[in-house]
Coordinates of C-alpha atoms in Angstrom, one line a residue:
X1 CA -36.8 -135.6 100.9
X2 CA -33.1 -136.3 101.5
X3 CA -33.5 -140.1 101.5
X4 CA -35.5 -140.0 98.3
X5 CA -32.7 -138.2 96.6
X6 CA -30.2 -140.7 98.1
X7 CA -32.3 -143.7 96.9
X8 CA -32.5 -142.2 93.4
X9 CA -28.7 -141.5 93.3
X10 CA -28.0 -145.0 94.7
X11 CA -30.1 -146.5 91.8
X12 CA -28.4 -144.3 89.3
X13 CA -24.9 -145.2 90.5
X14 CA -25.8 -149.0 90.5
X15 CA -27.5 -149.1 87.1
X16 CA -25.9 -146.0 85.4
X17 CA -29.4 -145.1 84.1
X18 CA -31.4 -142.0 84.9
X19 CA -34.8 -143.6 85.6
X20 CA -37.4 -140.8 85.5
X21 CA -40.2 -143.2 86.3
X22 CA -38.4 -144.2 89.6
X23 CA -38.0 -140.6 90.5
X24 CA -41.7 -139.9 89.8
X25 CA -42.6 -143.0 91.9
X26 CA -40.4 -141.8 94.9
X27 CA -41.7 -138.3 94.8
X28 CA -45.4 -139.3 94.3
X29 CA -45.3 -141.7 97.3
X30 CA -43.5 -139.1 99.4
X31 CA -46.1 -136.5 98.6
X32 CA -48.9 -138.9 99.6
X33 CA -47.1 -139.6 102.9
X34 CA -46.6 -135.9 103.6
X35 CA -50.3 -135.0 102.8
X36 CA -51.4 -137.8 105.1
X37 CA -49.2 -136.4 107.8
X38 CA -50.5 -132.8 107.5
X39 CA -54.3 -133.5 107.1
X40 CA -55.6 -136.7 105.6
X41 CA -59.2 -135.5 105.3
X42 CA -58.4 -132.1 103.9
X43 CA -55.9 -133.4 101.3
X44 CA -57.5 -136.7 100.5
X45 CA -57.9 -136.1 96.8
X46 CA -54.3 -134.9 96.4
X47 CA -53.1 -137.8 98.5
X48 CA -55.2 -140.3 96.5
X49 CA -54.1 -138.9 93.1
X50 CA -50.4 -138.9 94.2
X51 CA -50.9 -142.5 95.4
X52 CA -52.4 -143.5 92.0
X53 CA -49.5 -141.9 90.1
X54 CA -47.0 -143.8 92.4
X55 CA -48.8 -147.1 91.9
X56 CA -48.9 -146.7 88.1
X57 CA -45.1 -146.0 88.2
X58 CA -44.6 -149.1 90.4
X59 CA -46.4 -151.3 87.8
X60 CA -44.4 -149.7 85.0
X61 CA -41.1 -150.4 86.8
X62 CA -41.8 -154.1 87.4
X63 CA -43.6 -154.7 84.0
X64 CA -40.8 -157.1 82.9
X65 CA -41.5 -159.4 85.9
X66 CA -45.3 -159.4 85.5
X67 CA -45.6 -162.2 83.1
X68 CA -46.7 -165.4 84.8
X69 CA -45.7 -168.8 83.5
X70 CA -48.3 -171.2 85.0
X71 CA -46.4 -174.3 83.9
X72 CA -43.7 -173.3 86.3
X73 CA -46.1 -173.1 89.2
X74 CA -45.9 -175.9 91.7
X75 CA -49.4 -176.8 93.0
X76 CA -48.1 -177.8 96.4
X77 CA -47.9 -174.1 97.2
X78 CA -51.5 -173.5 96.3
X79 CA -52.9 -174.0 99.8
X80 CA -50.3 -171.5 101.3
X81 CA -51.2 -169.0 98.5
X82 CA -54.9 -169.2 99.2
X83 CA -54.5 -169.1 103.0
X84 CA -52.2 -166.1 102.8
X85 CA -54.5 -164.3 100.3
X86 CA -57.5 -164.9 102.5
X87 CA -55.7 -163.8 105.7
X88 CA -54.4 -160.6 104.1
X89 CA -57.8 -159.9 102.5
X90 CA -59.5 -160.3 105.8
X91 CA -57.1 -157.9 107.7
X92 CA -57.2 -155.2 105.0
X93 CA -60.9 -155.7 104.3
X94 CA -61.9 -155.4 107.9
X95 CA -59.8 -152.3 108.4
X96 CA -61.3 -150.7 105.3
X97 CA -64.8 -151.7 106.6
X98 CA -64.1 -149.8 109.7
X99 CA -62.7 -146.8 107.9
X100 CA -64.8 -146.4 104.7
X101 CA -67.7 -144.6 106.5
X102 CA -65.3 -142.1 107.8
X103 CA -63.6 -141.2 104.5
X104 CA -64.8 -137.7 103.4
X105 CA -64.5 -138.2 99.6
X106 CA -64.3 -141.6 97.9
X107 CA -63.8 -140.2 94.3
X108 CA -60.1 -140.9 94.0
X109 CA -59.7 -142.9 97.3
X110 CA -61.7 -145.9 96.0
X111 CA -59.6 -146.4 92.8
X112 CA -56.5 -145.9 94.9
X113 CA -57.6 -148.7 97.3
X114 CA -58.4 -151.1 94.4
X115 CA -55.0 -150.5 92.8
X116 CA -53.4 -150.9 96.3
X117 CA -55.0 -154.4 96.5
X118 CA -53.7 -155.3 93.1
X119 CA -50.2 -154.1 94.1
X120 CA -50.2 -156.3 97.2
X121 CA -51.5 -159.3 95.3
X122 CA -48.8 -158.9 92.7
X123 CA -46.1 -158.5 95.3
X124 CA -47.1 -161.6 97.2
X125 CA -48.0 -163.7 94.1
X126 CA -44.9 -163.2 91.9
X127 CA -42.5 -165.2 94.1
X128 CA -44.8 -168.2 93.8
X129 CA -44.5 -168.1 90.0
X130 CA -41.0 -166.9 89.6
X131 CA -38.7 -168.6 92.0
X132 CA -35.7 -166.4 91.6
X133 CA -34.3 -165.7 95.2
X134 CA -34.4 -161.9 94.7
X135 CA -38.2 -162.0 94.2
X136 CA -38.5 -162.6 98.0
X137 CA -38.0 -158.9 98.2
X138 CA -41.5 -158.5 96.8
X139 CA -42.9 -160.2 99.9
X140 CA -41.2 -157.5 101.9
X141 CA -42.7 -154.8 99.8
X142 CA -46.2 -156.4 100.0
X143 CA -46.0 -156.8 103.7
X144 CA -44.6 -153.3 104.1
X145 CA -47.5 -151.9 102.1
X146 CA -50.1 -153.6 104.3
X147 CA -48.3 -152.6 107.5
X148 CA -47.9 -149.0 106.3
X149 CA -51.6 -148.7 105.4
X150 CA -52.7 -150.4 108.6
X151 CA -50.6 -148.2 110.9
X152 CA -51.6 -145.0 109.0
X153 CA -55.3 -145.6 109.2
X154 CA -55.2 -146.9 112.8
X155 CA -53.5 -143.7 113.7
X156 CA -55.9 -141.5 111.8
X157 CA -59.2 -143.2 112.8
X158 CA -58.7 -145.6 115.7
X159 CA -55.9 -144.6 118.0
X160 CA -54.0 -141.3 118.4
X161 CA -50.8 -142.9 119.6
X162 CA -47.9 -141.3 117.7
X163 CA -46.1 -144.6 117.5
X164 CA -48.6 -145.7 114.8
X165 CA -47.7 -142.7 112.7
X166 CA -44.0 -143.2 113.2
X167 CA -44.4 -146.9 112.2
X168 CA -46.3 -145.9 109.1
X169 CA -43.5 -143.6 107.9
X170 CA -40.9 -146.2 108.8
X171 CA -42.7 -148.8 106.7
X172 CA -43.0 -146.3 103.9
X173 CA -39.2 -145.7 103.9
X174 CA -38.6 -149.5 104.2
X175 CA -40.8 -150.1 101.1
X176 CA -38.9 -147.5 99.0
X177 CA -35.5 -148.9 100.1
X178 CA -36.4 -152.5 99.3
X179 CA -38.1 -151.5 96.0
X180 CA -35.1 -149.5 94.9
X181 CA -32.8 -152.5 95.7
X182 CA -35.2 -154.8 93.8
X183 CA -35.1 -152.6 90.7
X184 CA -31.3 -152.7 90.8
X185 CA -31.4 -156.5 90.7
X186 CA -34.3 -156.8 88.2
X187 CA -32.0 -157.1 85.2
X188 CA -30.2 -160.0 86.8
X189 CA -33.5 -161.6 87.8
X190 CA -34.6 -161.5 84.1
X191 CA -31.3 -162.9 82.9
X192 CA -31.3 -165.9 85.3
X193 CA -35.0 -166.5 86.1
X194 CA -35.1 -169.7 83.9
X195 CA -32.5 -171.3 86.2
X196 CA -35.0 -171.1 89.1
X197 CA -38.2 -172.0 87.3

């Protein structure tokens, strides 16, 4: 909880704005991680609901970057985008294929997974359409999301090595740190994005 407060205060000091949505995002994602740590199967609906709240806050916080200008997209990157998307989809899809039969309640878990996929696609796709150098941080967030999810579910259902759980929490902290830094730079990204398109 301490690092969540530190990140929020760091954002506040850098932007001089009290961002309630960021605070909700940080708390919701922390609650999801803690519920996973205590008992994933018992708290799956609380965890999934908290995850959905965090994901909606994520989209709200980056809404100004979400517009895509296709005329700025260079088609020479199309092959890399397709290969990357197919590779990530295969890894995440296969892991979910192994895990879905073991999930006790899919009511909120399934929407949470769908929104997770959308988050990853957006994080990986935006830097292809908006070439501002700071948007590379979104690749870090997208990769961190995949790594966190993979390590957490490997620990829960495939292997009981504590290292997977530790890695999942480290990736979770990494995502929050990079995302907070990205939000501090987002105003500058919006001001100068035309110079990079």
